[in-house]
Amino acid sequence: PSKERTAATFTIDKAGAVVPKSKRGFVHIVKGGESLWALAQEFYGDGRRFTKLVTANRKRFPSLGANPSLILPGWVLTIPK
């Protein structure tokens, strides 16, 4: 019998952690002390692009619409391309 397999796609971040890659971009697990501004700076080279992260994650975390400064450790954010 044939078994169907799916390949996991991932990359390694600057800290050496495995980061799963989704079809729409990357997935990032928030760590203490991080901010959307800092993540936008890391992934896009410009902290002002944090609004792209808000838009991509607002459905999963509705509070981002009202307070994008509040992200909590353990949240799994989509980082769009």
Short mmCIF file of N, CA and C in Angstrom, two decimals:
data_model
loop_
_atom_site.label_atom_id
_atom_site.label_comp_id
_atom_site.label_asym_id
_atom_site.label_seq_id
_atom_site.Cartn_x
_atom_site.Cartn_y
_atom_site.Cartn_z
N PRO A 1 0.83 -1.19 0.00
CA PRO A 1 0.00 0.00 0.00
C PRO A 1 0.87 1.26 0.00
N SER A 2 0.41 2.21 -0.77
CA SER A 2 1.11 3.48 -0.89
C SER A 2 0.69 4.41 0.25
N LYS A 3 1.66 5.11 0.81
CA LYS A 3 1.38 6.09 1.86
C LYS A 3 1.67 7.48 1.33
N GLU A 4 0.72 8.36 1.54
CA GLU A 4 0.92 9.75 1.11
C GLU A 4 1.79 10.46 2.13
N ARG A 5 2.72 11.25 1.65
CA ARG A 5 3.61 12.00 2.54
C ARG A 5 3.54 13.48 2.20
N THR A 6 3.70 14.26 3.21
CA THR A 6 3.79 15.70 2.99
C THR A 6 5.12 16.17 3.52
N ALA A 7 5.75 17.03 2.78
CA ALA A 7 7.05 17.55 3.19
C ALA A 7 6.87 18.81 4.01
N ALA A 8 7.57 18.87 5.12
CA ALA A 8 7.56 20.08 5.93
C ALA A 8 8.57 21.05 5.35
N THR A 9 8.17 22.27 5.20
CA THR A 9 9.07 23.31 4.70
C THR A 9 9.40 24.23 5.87
N PHE A 10 10.66 24.52 6.04
CA PHE A 10 11.07 25.37 7.15
C PHE A 10 12.32 26.13 6.80
N THR A 11 12.64 27.08 7.66
CA THR A 11 13.88 27.82 7.55
C THR A 11 14.45 27.93 8.95
N ILE A 12 15.65 28.43 9.07
CA ILE A 12 16.29 28.63 10.37
C ILE A 12 16.44 30.13 10.60
N ASP A 13 15.96 30.63 11.75
CA ASP A 13 16.06 32.06 12.01
C ASP A 13 17.45 32.41 12.55
N LYS A 14 17.65 33.70 12.84
CA LYS A 14 18.96 34.19 13.28
C LYS A 14 19.42 33.55 14.58
N ALA A 15 18.47 33.13 15.43
CA ALA A 15 18.82 32.51 16.70
C ALA A 15 19.05 31.00 16.56
N GLY A 16 18.88 30.47 15.35
CA GLY A 16 19.07 29.05 15.11
C GLY A 16 17.84 28.21 15.33
N ALA A 17 16.68 28.86 15.51
CA ALA A 17 15.44 28.13 15.72
C ALA A 17 14.81 27.74 14.38
N VAL A 18 14.14 26.61 14.36
CA VAL A 18 13.43 26.17 13.17
C VAL A 18 12.13 26.96 13.07
N VAL A 19 11.89 27.56 11.91
CA VAL A 19 10.69 28.36 11.68
C VAL A 19 9.91 27.72 10.53
N PRO A 20 8.70 27.20 10.82
CA PRO A 20 7.90 26.62 9.74
C PRO A 20 7.54 27.67 8.69
N LYS A 21 7.46 27.25 7.45
CA LYS A 21 7.11 28.16 6.37
C LYS A 21 5.72 27.78 5.87
N SER A 22 4.84 28.77 5.77
CA SER A 22 3.50 28.51 5.26
C SER A 22 3.45 28.94 3.80
N LYS A 23 2.35 28.66 3.13
CA LYS A 23 2.20 29.06 1.74
C LYS A 23 2.17 30.58 1.59
N ARG A 24 1.76 31.27 2.65
CA ARG A 24 1.63 32.73 2.59
C ARG A 24 2.86 33.44 3.15
N GLY A 25 3.81 32.72 3.68
CA GLY A 25 4.97 33.35 4.27
C GLY A 25 5.57 32.44 5.33
N PHE A 26 5.96 33.02 6.44
CA PHE A 26 6.55 32.28 7.53
C PHE A 26 5.64 32.31 8.74
N VAL A 27 5.90 31.41 9.66
CA VAL A 27 5.21 31.39 10.94
C VAL A 27 6.24 31.73 12.00
N HIS A 28 5.88 32.62 12.92
CA HIS A 28 6.81 33.04 13.97
C HIS A 28 6.14 32.88 15.31
N ILE A 29 6.80 32.25 16.25
CA ILE A 29 6.29 32.13 17.62
C ILE A 29 6.87 33.27 18.43
N VAL A 30 5.98 34.10 18.97
CA VAL A 30 6.40 35.29 19.72
C VAL A 30 7.12 34.89 21.01
N LYS A 31 8.23 35.58 21.25
CA LYS A 31 9.01 35.40 22.48
C LYS A 31 8.85 36.67 23.33
N GLY A 32 9.07 36.56 24.62
CA GLY A 32 8.97 37.70 25.52
C GLY A 32 9.84 38.86 25.05
N GLY A 33 9.30 40.07 25.12
CA GLY A 33 10.05 41.27 24.76
C GLY A 33 9.98 41.64 23.30
N GLU A 34 9.37 40.82 22.45
CA GLU A 34 9.29 41.15 21.03
C GLU A 34 8.14 42.12 20.78
N SER A 35 8.24 42.83 19.68
CA SER A 35 7.19 43.75 19.25
C SER A 35 6.96 43.56 17.75
N LEU A 36 5.79 43.99 17.29
CA LEU A 36 5.53 43.92 15.85
C LEU A 36 6.51 44.80 15.09
N TRP A 37 6.86 45.95 15.66
CA TRP A 37 7.83 46.84 15.02
C TRP A 37 9.16 46.10 14.80
N ALA A 38 9.65 45.44 15.86
CA ALA A 38 10.92 44.72 15.76
C ALA A 38 10.83 43.56 14.77
N LEU A 39 9.70 42.86 14.77
CA LEU A 39 9.53 41.76 13.82
C LEU A 39 9.49 42.28 12.38
N ALA A 40 8.81 43.40 12.16
CA ALA A 40 8.78 43.99 10.82
C ALA A 40 10.18 44.42 10.40
N GLN A 41 10.94 44.95 11.34
CA GLN A 41 12.31 45.36 11.05
C GLN A 41 13.14 44.13 10.66
N GLU A 42 12.96 43.03 11.39
CA GLU A 42 13.72 41.81 11.12
C GLU A 42 13.35 41.17 9.79
N PHE A 43 12.04 41.05 9.52
CA PHE A 43 11.60 40.32 8.33
C PHE A 43 11.53 41.18 7.07
N TYR A 44 11.28 42.49 7.22
CA TYR A 44 11.10 43.36 6.05
C TYR A 44 12.15 44.46 5.94
N GLY A 45 12.96 44.62 6.98
CA GLY A 45 13.97 45.67 6.96
C GLY A 45 13.41 47.05 7.26
N ASP A 46 12.17 47.13 7.73
CA ASP A 46 11.52 48.41 8.01
C ASP A 46 10.43 48.22 9.05
N GLY A 47 10.65 48.73 10.26
CA GLY A 47 9.68 48.59 11.34
C GLY A 47 8.33 49.19 11.04
N ARG A 48 8.31 50.19 10.15
CA ARG A 48 7.03 50.84 9.81
C ARG A 48 6.08 49.90 9.08
N ARG A 49 6.57 48.77 8.63
CA ARG A 49 5.72 47.79 7.93
C ARG A 49 5.01 46.84 8.90
N PHE A 50 5.01 47.20 10.20
CA PHE A 50 4.33 46.37 11.20
C PHE A 50 2.85 46.22 10.88
N THR A 51 2.28 47.18 10.14
CA THR A 51 0.85 47.11 9.80
C THR A 51 0.54 45.89 8.92
N LYS A 52 1.54 45.45 8.16
CA LYS A 52 1.37 44.24 7.35
C LYS A 52 1.16 43.03 8.26
N LEU A 53 1.86 43.01 9.39
CA LEU A 53 1.72 41.93 10.37
C LEU A 53 0.36 42.00 11.06
N VAL A 54 -0.09 43.21 11.36
CA VAL A 54 -1.40 43.39 11.98
C VAL A 54 -2.48 42.84 11.05
N THR A 55 -2.44 43.23 9.79
CA THR A 55 -3.43 42.80 8.81
C THR A 55 -3.44 41.28 8.66
N ALA A 56 -2.28 40.68 8.63
CA ALA A 56 -2.17 39.23 8.42
C ALA A 56 -2.65 38.42 9.62
N ASN A 57 -2.65 39.02 10.80
CA ASN A 57 -2.94 38.26 12.01
C ASN A 57 -4.16 38.73 12.79
N ARG A 58 -4.85 39.73 12.28
CA ARG A 58 -5.98 40.32 13.00
C ARG A 58 -7.13 39.33 13.22
N LYS A 59 -7.36 38.43 12.29
CA LYS A 59 -8.46 37.46 12.47
C LYS A 59 -8.17 36.51 13.62
N ARG A 60 -6.94 36.06 13.73
CA ARG A 60 -6.56 35.13 14.80
C ARG A 60 -6.46 35.85 16.14
N PHE A 61 -5.98 37.10 16.12
CA PHE A 61 -5.79 37.89 17.33
C PHE A 61 -6.47 39.24 17.16
N PRO A 62 -7.80 39.31 17.37
CA PRO A 62 -8.55 40.55 17.13
C PRO A 62 -8.04 41.76 17.91
N SER A 63 -7.39 41.54 19.03
CA SER A 63 -6.89 42.66 19.84
C SER A 63 -5.83 43.47 19.10
N LEU A 64 -5.20 42.88 18.07
CA LEU A 64 -4.18 43.62 17.31
C LEU A 64 -4.76 44.86 16.64
N GLY A 65 -6.04 44.79 16.27
CA GLY A 65 -6.67 45.94 15.64
C GLY A 65 -6.73 47.14 16.56
N ALA A 66 -7.02 46.91 17.83
CA ALA A 66 -7.14 48.00 18.79
C ALA A 66 -5.81 48.34 19.46
N ASN A 67 -4.95 47.33 19.64
CA ASN A 67 -3.69 47.56 20.35
C ASN A 67 -2.57 46.70 19.76
N PRO A 68 -1.99 47.17 18.64
CA PRO A 68 -0.93 46.38 18.01
C PRO A 68 0.36 46.32 18.83
N SER A 69 0.44 47.12 19.90
CA SER A 69 1.63 47.08 20.75
C SER A 69 1.61 45.89 21.69
N LEU A 70 0.45 45.25 21.84
CA LEU A 70 0.33 44.13 22.77
C LEU A 70 0.34 42.81 22.02
N ILE A 71 1.50 42.14 22.07
CA ILE A 71 1.58 40.76 21.57
C ILE A 71 2.14 39.93 22.72
N LEU A 72 1.69 38.71 22.80
CA LEU A 72 2.04 37.88 23.95
C LEU A 72 2.92 36.70 23.55
N PRO A 73 3.86 36.34 24.43
CA PRO A 73 4.69 35.17 24.17
C PRO A 73 3.83 33.94 23.91
N GLY A 74 4.24 33.17 22.92
CA GLY A 74 3.51 31.95 22.55
C GLY A 74 2.55 32.14 21.39
N TRP A 75 2.20 33.39 21.08
CA TRP A 75 1.34 33.63 19.91
C TRP A 75 2.08 33.14 18.67
N VAL A 76 1.36 32.52 17.77
CA VAL A 76 1.93 32.06 16.50
C VAL A 76 1.45 33.03 15.42
N LEU A 77 2.35 33.86 14.92
CA LEU A 77 2.03 34.88 13.94
C LEU A 77 2.41 34.44 12.54
N THR A 78 1.58 34.79 11.58
CA THR A 78 1.92 34.61 10.18
C THR A 78 2.73 35.83 9.75
N ILE A 79 3.86 35.59 9.12
CA ILE A 79 4.70 36.66 8.59
C ILE A 79 4.59 36.56 7.07
N PRO A 80 3.70 37.39 6.47
CA PRO A 80 3.51 37.28 5.03
C PRO A 80 4.75 37.70 4.24
N LYS A 81 4.82 37.18 3.04
CA LYS A 81 5.94 37.51 2.14
C LYS A 81 5.91 38.96 1.76
#
